Amino acid sequence: MDVRGPIGRDSETCQLRDVLDRVGDKWSALVMALLGQGPRRYSELHRAIEGISQRMLTLTLRGLERDGLVIRTVTPTTPPRVDYALTPAGRTLSIELASLIRWAELHREYVTESRRRYDEREALLKTGA
Amino acid sequence: MDVRGPIGRDSETCQLRDVLDRVGDKWSALVMALLGQGPRRYSELHRAIEGISQRMLTLTLRGLERDGLVIRTVTPTTPPRVDYALTPAGRTLSIELASLIRWAELHREYVTESRRRYDEREALLKTGA
DNA sequence: CGGGATCCTGGTAGATACTG
DNA sequence: CAGTATCTACCAGGATCCCG
């Protein structure tokens, strides 16, 4: 990001951007959530997270590893074996994510219904006008 | 999103994607955080969130309103006055975001240091090789 | 003042092929 | 098995102009 000015200088909202930049992308939070259930091999992750490409899985894991949230362990057998696990810091973040999941569960219907009604009013405005 | 398969069918991780799709974009979480401090006029938001365009502010507010997280109040004076505030559901989400902010504050230095060391090792590998 | 409409760009992610 | 390399497409988001 690159937000300056009032809210950019506000340390609270700035940190919010930091953490969202970290886990707000398409796959990071999913990987974190999965690793929250325990260590996984590369291929296990690839199979578990359907739809992710090898490229994106690698990129995502590298990013999380770089930030110290995930640790990568190579066992140099043939064929090689690579395990990924959360670090202690990663585990605390995955707990925050679990909290977000609970929010989503509690408000799923409310949000769906809100959207339905909003779209309905929208449609009426177009038809009526 | 459009994730199917193992993790796509897992309701937990699926809901995680829902909520991240909602506040994981560039501005939504920032707007929610700001409105968490109290109602704001359109122009106040525009000035407070430096760097946001009118288009994106409008789009972001519409999205949050559609999801029932923000409420829009028009006072038909001349010139018109429009206020935005969090709904009760929006307030609960902003509390979750505050929790994420605390995580970021606690781990800011750790993440920065992790990155520095990761990049340093990277550089060594390239120079050494 | 508070937007809507339109056009355009850049970065993120997908597809595919190859490798130690 | 666990990646890397390359190429492409798509769309979130920015810039600009206009309007009630």
mmCIF file of C-alpha atoms (C1' of nucleotides) in Angstrom:
data_model
loop_
_atom_site.group_PDB
_atom_site.id
_atom_site.type_symbol
_atom_site.label_atom_id
_atom_site.label_comp_id
_atom_site.label_asym_id
_atom_site.label_seq_id
_atom_site.Cartn_x
_atom_site.Cartn_y
_atom_site.Cartn_z
ATOM 1 C CA MET A 1 0.000 0.000 0.000
ATOM 2 C CA ASP A 2 0.899 3.605 -0.022
ATOM 3 C CA VAL A 3 -1.598 5.533 2.030
ATOM 4 C CA ARG A 4 -0.467 8.821 3.450
ATOM 5 C CA GLY A 5 -2.260 11.681 5.138
ATOM 6 C CA PRO A 6 -4.589 11.572 8.115
ATOM 7 C CA ILE A 7 -5.389 7.902 8.103
ATOM 8 C CA GLY A 8 -2.001 6.922 6.764
ATOM 9 C CA ARG A 9 -0.340 8.483 9.762
ATOM 10 C CA ASP A 10 -2.808 6.961 12.181
ATOM 11 C CA SER A 11 -0.827 4.030 13.537
ATOM 12 C CA GLU A 12 -3.954 1.962 14.234
ATOM 13 C CA THR A 13 -5.411 2.004 10.763
ATOM 14 C CA CYS A 14 -1.957 1.755 9.272
ATOM 15 C CA GLN A 15 -1.359 -1.500 11.115
ATOM 16 C CA LEU A 16 -4.755 -2.709 9.997
ATOM 17 C CA ARG A 17 -3.571 -2.296 6.437
ATOM 18 C CA ASP A 18 -0.385 -4.171 7.259
ATOM 19 C CA VAL A 19 -2.197 -7.226 8.523
ATOM 20 C CA LEU A 20 -4.736 -7.152 5.722
ATOM 21 C CA ASP A 21 -1.982 -6.905 3.158
ATOM 22 C CA ARG A 22 -0.552 -10.019 4.773
ATOM 23 C CA VAL A 23 -3.634 -12.248 4.929
ATOM 24 C CA GLY A 24 -6.155 -10.368 2.786
ATOM 25 C CA ASP A 25 -4.990 -11.878 -0.476
ATOM 26 C CA LYS A 26 -6.676 -14.773 -2.152
ATOM 27 C CA TRP A 27 -4.900 -17.689 -0.499
ATOM 28 C CA SER A 28 -2.839 -16.733 2.575
ATOM 29 C CA ALA A 29 -5.679 -16.902 5.078
ATOM 30 C CA LEU A 30 -6.795 -20.237 3.663
ATOM 31 C CA VAL A 31 -3.300 -21.668 4.023
ATOM 32 C CA MET A 32 -3.008 -20.317 7.552
ATOM 33 C CA ALA A 33 -6.358 -21.802 8.511
ATOM 34 C CA LEU A 34 -5.341 -25.182 7.139
ATOM 35 C CA LEU A 35 -1.965 -25.159 8.851
ATOM 36 C CA GLY A 36 -3.809 -24.220 12.034
ATOM 37 C CA GLN A 37 -5.003 -27.833 12.016
ATOM 38 C CA GLY A 38 -1.434 -29.077 12.025
ATOM 39 C CA PRO A 39 1.662 -29.328 9.782
ATOM 40 C CA ARG A 40 1.142 -30.285 6.169
ATOM 41 C CA ARG A 41 3.311 -31.358 3.263
ATOM 42 C CA TYR A 42 3.419 -29.288 0.108
ATOM 43 C CA SER A 43 1.425 -31.830 -1.836
ATOM 44 C CA GLU A 44 -1.117 -32.156 0.962
ATOM 45 C CA LEU A 45 -1.731 -28.432 0.856
ATOM 46 C CA HIS A 46 -1.976 -28.548 -2.902
ATOM 47 C CA ARG A 47 -4.611 -31.236 -2.763
ATOM 48 C CA ALA A 48 -6.511 -29.734 0.172
ATOM 49 C CA ILE A 49 -6.829 -26.255 -1.271
ATOM 50 C CA GLU A 50 -8.607 -27.054 -4.480
ATOM 51 C CA GLY A 51 -8.216 -24.433 -7.143
ATOM 52 C CA ILE A 52 -4.782 -23.174 -6.137
ATOM 53 C CA SER A 53 -2.000 -23.449 -8.683
ATOM 54 C CA GLN A 54 1.467 -24.693 -7.777
ATOM 55 C CA ARG A 55 2.770 -21.245 -8.498
ATOM 56 C CA MET A 56 0.349 -19.492 -6.144
ATOM 57 C CA LEU A 57 0.812 -22.063 -3.399
ATOM 58 C CA THR A 58 4.567 -21.580 -3.553
ATOM 59 C CA LEU A 59 4.269 -17.801 -3.663
ATOM 60 C CA THR A 60 1.847 -17.792 -0.744
ATOM 61 C CA LEU A 61 4.022 -20.071 1.376
ATOM 62 C CA ARG A 62 7.136 -18.023 0.602
ATOM 63 C CA GLY A 63 5.359 -14.859 1.689
ATOM 64 C CA LEU A 64 4.164 -16.374 4.936
ATOM 65 C CA GLU A 65 7.585 -17.832 5.591
ATOM 66 C CA ARG A 66 9.228 -14.488 4.927
ATOM 67 C CA ASP A 67 6.954 -12.862 7.494
ATOM 68 C CA GLY A 68 7.825 -15.477 10.087
ATOM 69 C CA LEU A 69 4.324 -16.940 10.203
ATOM 70 C CA VAL A 70 5.148 -20.276 8.624
ATOM 71 C CA ILE A 71 8.210 -22.454 8.876
ATOM 72 C CA ARG A 72 9.469 -24.699 6.111
ATOM 73 C CA THR A 73 11.259 -27.949 6.885
ATOM 74 C CA VAL A 74 13.075 -29.877 4.184
ATOM 75 C CA THR A 75 13.849 -33.555 4.594
ATOM 76 C CA PRO A 76 16.415 -34.365 1.893
ATOM 77 C CA THR A 77 15.241 -37.846 1.048
ATOM 78 C CA THR A 78 14.496 -39.068 -2.459
ATOM 79 C CA PRO A 79 12.010 -37.888 -3.376
ATOM 80 C CA PRO A 80 12.393 -34.808 -1.163
ATOM 81 C CA ARG A 81 9.867 -34.070 1.542
ATOM 82 C CA VAL A 82 8.906 -30.557 2.590
ATOM 83 C CA ASP A 83 6.700 -29.812 5.574
ATOM 84 C CA TYR A 84 5.085 -26.537 6.474
ATOM 85 C CA ALA A 85 3.895 -25.541 9.942
ATOM 86 C CA LEU A 86 2.789 -22.401 11.734
ATOM 87 C CA THR A 87 5.281 -20.592 13.920
ATOM 88 C CA PRO A 88 4.109 -19.420 17.369
ATOM 89 C CA ALA A 89 3.333 -16.006 15.858
ATOM 90 C CA GLY A 90 1.499 -17.684 13.012
ATOM 91 C CA ARG A 91 -0.582 -19.606 15.504
ATOM 92 C CA THR A 92 -1.677 -16.421 17.262
ATOM 93 C CA LEU A 93 -2.715 -14.952 13.924
ATOM 94 C CA SER A 94 -4.621 -18.089 12.990
ATOM 95 C CA ILE A 95 -6.543 -17.636 16.233
ATOM 96 C CA GLU A 96 -7.535 -14.146 15.134
ATOM 97 C CA LEU A 97 -8.664 -15.606 11.833
ATOM 98 C CA ALA A 98 -10.738 -18.174 13.693
ATOM 99 C CA SER A 99 -12.432 -15.276 15.431
ATOM 100 C CA LEU A 100 -13.252 -13.752 12.061
ATOM 101 C CA ILE A 101 -14.691 -17.088 10.982
ATOM 102 C CA ARG A 102 -17.006 -17.034 13.977
ATOM 103 C CA TRP A 103 -18.154 -13.540 13.036
ATOM 104 C CA ALA A 104 -18.873 -14.745 9.515
ATOM 105 C CA GLU A 105 -20.842 -17.720 10.793
ATOM 106 C CA LEU A 106 -22.941 -15.528 13.080
ATOM 107 C CA HIS A 107 -23.703 -12.960 10.388
ATOM 108 C CA ARG A 108 -23.893 -15.068 7.283
ATOM 109 C CA GLU A 109 -27.658 -15.027 6.987
ATOM 110 C CA TYR A 110 -27.912 -11.373 7.929
ATOM 111 C CA VAL A 111 -25.494 -10.340 5.198
ATOM 112 C CA THR A 112 -27.154 -12.549 2.603
ATOM 113 C CA GLU A 113 -30.553 -11.120 3.463
ATOM 114 C CA SER A 114 -29.215 -7.566 3.437
ATOM 115 C CA ARG A 115 -27.866 -8.085 -0.050
ATOM 116 C CA ARG A 116 -31.076 -9.600 -1.281
ATOM 117 C CA ARG A 117 -33.110 -6.657 -0.050
ATOM 118 C CA TYR A 118 -30.631 -4.107 -1.365
ATOM 119 C CA ASP A 119 -30.640 -5.677 -4.813
ATOM 120 C CA GLU A 120 -34.415 -5.912 -4.747
ATOM 121 C CA ARG A 121 -34.768 -2.190 -4.046
ATOM 122 C CA GLU A 122 -32.223 -1.504 -6.767
ATOM 123 C CA ALA A 123 -34.248 -3.474 -9.275
ATOM 124 C CA LEU A 124 -37.418 -1.666 -8.280
ATOM 125 C CA LEU A 125 -35.786 1.696 -8.828
ATOM 126 C CA LYS A 126 -34.750 0.721 -12.330
ATOM 127 C CA THR A 127 -38.118 -0.752 -13.234
ATOM 128 C CA GLY A 128 -40.044 2.053 -11.603
ATOM 129 C CA ALA A 129 -37.945 4.691 -13.334
ATOM 130 C CA MET B 1 -14.228 -16.299 -5.086
ATOM 131 C CA ASP B 2 -14.937 -19.667 -6.472
ATOM 132 C CA VAL B 3 -13.137 -22.283 -4.459
ATOM 133 C CA ARG B 4 -14.536 -25.750 -4.578
ATOM 134 C CA GLY B 5 -13.270 -29.093 -3.425
ATOM 135 C CA PRO B 6 -12.040 -30.010 0.042
ATOM 136 C CA ILE B 7 -11.492 -26.551 1.416
ATOM 137 C CA GLY B 8 -14.245 -25.034 -0.635
ATOM 138 C CA ARG B 9 -16.752 -27.328 0.989
ATOM 139 C CA ASP B 10 -15.327 -26.780 4.445
ATOM 140 C CA SER B 11 -17.791 -24.302 5.886
ATOM 141 C CA GLU B 12 -15.215 -22.747 8.186
ATOM 142 C CA THR B 13 -12.674 -21.793 5.598
ATOM 143 C CA CYS B 14 -15.422 -20.918 3.174
ATOM 144 C CA GLN B 15 -16.787 -18.354 5.617
ATOM 145 C CA LEU B 16 -13.294 -17.046 6.139
ATOM 146 C CA ARG B 17 -13.175 -16.256 2.453
ATOM 147 C CA ASP B 18 -16.556 -14.558 2.693
ATOM 148 C CA VAL B 19 -15.451 -12.153 5.368
ATOM 149 C CA LEU B 20 -12.114 -11.506 3.695
ATOM 150 C CA ASP B 21 -13.834 -10.802 0.415
ATOM 151 C CA ARG B 22 -15.889 -8.259 2.333
ATOM 152 C CA VAL B 23 -13.166 -6.353 4.196
ATOM 153 C CA GLY B 24 -9.991 -7.596 2.514
ATOM 154 C CA ASP B 25 -10.104 -5.086 -0.302
ATOM 155 C CA LYS B 26 -8.108 -1.917 -0.336
ATOM 156 C CA TRP B 27 -10.495 0.429 1.485
ATOM 157 C CA SER B 28 -13.400 -1.343 3.232
ATOM 158 C CA ALA B 29 -11.577 -2.099 6.459
ATOM 159 C CA LEU B 30 -10.236 1.439 6.614
ATOM 160 C CA VAL B 31 -13.721 2.878 6.195
ATOM 161 C CA MET B 32 -15.104 0.510 8.829
ATOM 162 C CA ALA B 33 -12.352 1.475 11.256
ATOM 163 C CA LEU B 34 -13.032 5.157 10.725
ATOM 164 C CA LEU B 35 -16.782 4.779 11.104
ATOM 165 C CA GLY B 36 -16.070 2.824 14.274
ATOM 166 C CA GLN B 37 -15.137 6.182 15.776
ATOM 167 C CA GLY B 38 -18.575 7.567 14.956
ATOM 168 C CA PRO B 39 -20.725 8.660 11.987
ATOM 169 C CA ARG B 40 -19.096 10.659 9.244
ATOM 170 C CA ARG B 41 -20.212 12.688 6.256
ATOM 171 C CA TYR B 42 -19.139 11.666 2.782
ATOM 172 C CA SER B 43 -16.764 14.612 2.499
ATOM 173 C CA GLU B 44 -15.327 13.913 5.939
ATOM 174 C CA LEU B 45 -14.502 10.359 4.907
ATOM 175 C CA HIS B 46 -13.024 11.595 1.683
ATOM 176 C CA ARG B 47 -10.736 13.985 3.515
ATOM 177 C CA ALA B 48 -9.861 11.562 6.313
ATOM 178 C CA ILE B 49 -8.871 8.668 4.071
ATOM 179 C CA GLU B 50 -6.176 10.316 2.063
ATOM 180 C CA GLY B 51 -5.502 8.665 -1.251
ATOM 181 C CA ILE B 52 -8.996 7.328 -1.892
ATOM 182 C CA SER B 53 -10.773 8.488 -5.014
ATOM 183 C CA GLN B 54 -14.405 9.575 -5.002
ATOM 184 C CA ARG B 55 -15.216 6.595 -7.131
ATOM 185 C CA MET B 56 -13.667 4.081 -4.747
ATOM 186 C CA LEU B 57 -15.141 5.750 -1.671
ATOM 187 C CA THR B 58 -18.592 5.559 -3.219
ATOM 188 C CA LEU B 59 -18.091 1.984 -4.385
ATOM 189 C CA THR B 60 -16.771 0.925 -0.987
ATOM 190 C CA LEU B 61 -19.639 2.571 0.894
ATOM 191 C CA ARG B 62 -22.197 1.036 -1.467
ATOM 192 C CA GLY B 63 -20.727 -2.398 -0.906
ATOM 193 C CA LEU B 64 -20.764 -2.032 2.869
ATOM 194 C CA GLU B 65 -24.295 -0.652 2.754
ATOM 195 C CA ARG B 66 -25.413 -3.538 0.568
ATOM 196 C CA ASP B 67 -24.046 -6.004 3.120
ATOM 197 C CA GLY B 68 -25.898 -4.258 5.947
ATOM 198 C CA LEU B 69 -22.711 -3.110 7.670
ATOM 199 C CA VAL B 70 -23.121 0.604 7.033
ATOM 200 C CA ILE B 71 -26.212 2.767 6.899
ATOM 201 C CA ARG B 72 -26.586 5.812 4.685
ATOM 202 C CA THR B 73 -28.703 8.759 5.788
ATOM 203 C CA VAL B 74 -29.611 11.514 3.339
ATOM 204 C CA THR B 75 -30.695 14.923 4.608
ATOM 205 C CA PRO B 76 -32.268 16.660 1.593
ATOM 206 C CA THR B 77 -31.069 20.167 2.296
ATOM 207 C CA THR B 78 -29.307 22.350 -0.240
ATOM 208 C CA PRO B 79 -26.587 21.365 -0.591
ATOM 209 C CA PRO B 80 -27.511 17.791 0.321
ATOM 210 C CA ARG B 81 -25.958 16.156 3.352
ATOM 211 C CA VAL B 82 -25.197 12.438 3.534
ATOM 212 C CA ASP B 83 -24.081 10.693 6.698
ATOM 213 C CA TYR B 84 -22.681 7.195 7.061
ATOM 214 C CA ALA B 85 -22.674 5.123 10.234
ATOM 215 C CA LEU B 86 -22.061 1.527 11.241
ATOM 216 C CA THR B 87 -25.043 -0.730 11.785
ATOM 217 C CA PRO B 88 -25.023 -2.980 14.886
ATOM 218 C CA ALA B 89 -23.609 -5.784 12.751
ATOM 219 C CA GLY B 90 -21.034 -3.404 11.353
ATOM 220 C CA ARG B 91 -20.000 -2.471 14.855
ATOM 221 C CA THR B 92 -19.370 -6.095 15.806
ATOM 222 C CA LEU B 93 -17.197 -6.514 12.730
ATOM 223 C CA SER B 94 -15.271 -3.340 13.511
ATOM 224 C CA ILE B 95 -14.519 -4.881 16.905
ATOM 225 C CA GLU B 96 -13.019 -7.905 15.177
ATOM 226 C CA LEU B 97 -10.932 -5.576 13.070
ATOM 227 C CA ALA B 98 -9.750 -3.820 16.208
ATOM 228 C CA SER B 99 -8.582 -7.207 17.427
ATOM 229 C CA LEU B 100 -6.592 -7.648 14.241
ATOM 230 C CA ILE B 101 -5.058 -4.230 14.793
ATOM 231 C CA ARG B 102 -3.889 -5.328 18.230
ATOM 232 C CA TRP B 103 -2.300 -8.426 16.705
ATOM 233 C CA ALA B 104 -0.503 -6.232 14.185
ATOM 234 C CA GLU B 105 0.757 -3.922 16.905
ATOM 235 C CA LEU B 106 2.066 -6.822 18.956
ATOM 236 C CA HIS B 107 3.837 -8.474 16.018
ATOM 237 C CA ARG B 108 4.944 -5.501 13.983
ATOM 238 C CA GLU B 109 8.587 -5.686 14.967
ATOM 239 C CA TYR B 110 8.706 -9.463 14.747
ATOM 240 C CA VAL B 111 7.394 -9.456 11.185
ATOM 241 C CA THR B 112 9.716 -6.653 10.129
ATOM 242 C CA GLU B 113 12.685 -8.470 11.590
ATOM 243 C CA SER B 114 11.623 -11.770 10.002
ATOM 244 C CA ARG B 115 11.503 -10.129 6.613
ATOM 245 C CA ARG B 116 14.856 -8.476 7.051
ATOM 246 C CA ARG B 117 16.495 -11.770 7.933
ATOM 247 C CA TYR B 118 14.738 -13.657 5.147
ATOM 248 C CA ASP B 119 15.836 -11.098 2.566
ATOM 249 C CA GLU B 120 19.346 -11.116 3.971
ATOM 250 C CA ARG B 121 19.643 -14.896 3.582
ATOM 251 C CA GLU B 122 18.214 -14.584 0.091
ATOM 252 C CA ALA B 123 20.852 -12.052 -0.846
ATOM 253 C CA LEU B 124 23.606 -14.272 0.555
ATOM 254 C CA LEU B 125 22.428 -17.209 -1.519
ATOM 255 C CA LYS B 126 22.606 -15.155 -4.690
ATOM 256 C CA THR B 127 26.001 -13.680 -3.886
ATOM 257 C CA GLY B 128 27.380 -16.968 -2.674
ATOM 258 C CA ALA B 129 26.123 -18.814 -5.743
ATOM 259 C "C1'" DC C 1 -22.206 18.494 -1.890
ATOM 260 C "C1'" DG C 2 -22.367 13.881 -3.193
ATOM 261 C "C1'" DG C 3 -22.147 11.382 -6.346
ATOM 262 C "C1'" DG C 4 -22.648 8.625 -11.576
ATOM 263 C "C1'" DA C 5 -20.466 7.329 -16.181
ATOM 264 C "C1'" DT C 6 -16.606 6.325 -18.845
ATOM 265 C "C1'" DC C 7 -12.058 5.108 -20.065
ATOM 266 C "C1'" DC C 8 -7.630 3.199 -18.983
ATOM 267 C "C1'" DT C 9 -3.636 1.071 -16.550
ATOM 268 C "C1'" DG C 10 -0.908 -2.219 -13.642
ATOM 269 C "C1'" DG C 11 -0.404 -5.827 -10.820
ATOM 270 C "C1'" DT C 12 -2.301 -10.374 -9.307
ATOM 271 C "C1'" DA C 13 -3.359 -14.617 -10.347
ATOM 272 C "C1'" DG C 14 -4.253 -18.525 -13.827
ATOM 273 C "C1'" DA C 15 -2.433 -21.853 -17.446
ATOM 274 C "C1'" DT C 16 1.124 -24.370 -19.164
ATOM 275 C "C1'" DA C 17 5.540 -26.431 -19.603
ATOM 276 C "C1'" DC C 18 9.814 -27.754 -17.656
ATOM 277 C "C1'" DT C 19 13.399 -29.473 -13.757
ATOM 278 C "C1'" DG C 20 16.635 -31.109 -9.662
ATOM 279 C "C1'" DC D 1 7.882 -34.537 -4.954
ATOM 280 C "C1'" DA D 2 8.339 -29.877 -4.853
ATOM 281 C "C1'" DG D 3 9.010 -26.656 -7.063
ATOM 282 C "C1'" DT D 4 10.652 -22.697 -11.273
ATOM 283 C "C1'" DA D 5 9.826 -20.085 -15.672
ATOM 284 C "C1'" DT D 6 7.111 -17.691 -18.950
ATOM 285 C "C1'" DC D 7 3.299 -15.890 -20.886
ATOM 286 C "C1'" DT D 8 -1.308 -14.093 -20.744
ATOM 287 C "C1'" DA D 9 -5.851 -12.167 -19.112
ATOM 288 C "C1'" DC D 10 -8.599 -10.031 -16.167
ATOM 289 C "C1'" DC D 11 -10.378 -6.706 -13.174
ATOM 290 C "C1'" DA D 12 -9.647 -3.667 -8.953
ATOM 291 C "C1'" DG D 13 -8.687 0.648 -8.707
ATOM 292 C "C1'" DG D 14 -7.170 5.514 -10.560
ATOM 293 C "C1'" DA D 15 -8.156 9.655 -13.544
ATOM 294 C "C1'" DT D 16 -11.309 12.518 -15.532
ATOM 295 C "C1'" DC D 17 -15.579 14.682 -16.721
ATOM 296 C "C1'" DC D 18 -20.320 15.523 -15.862
ATOM 297 C "C1'" DC D 19 -24.790 16.109 -13.163
ATOM 298 C "C1'" DG D 20 -29.035 17.122 -9.750
#
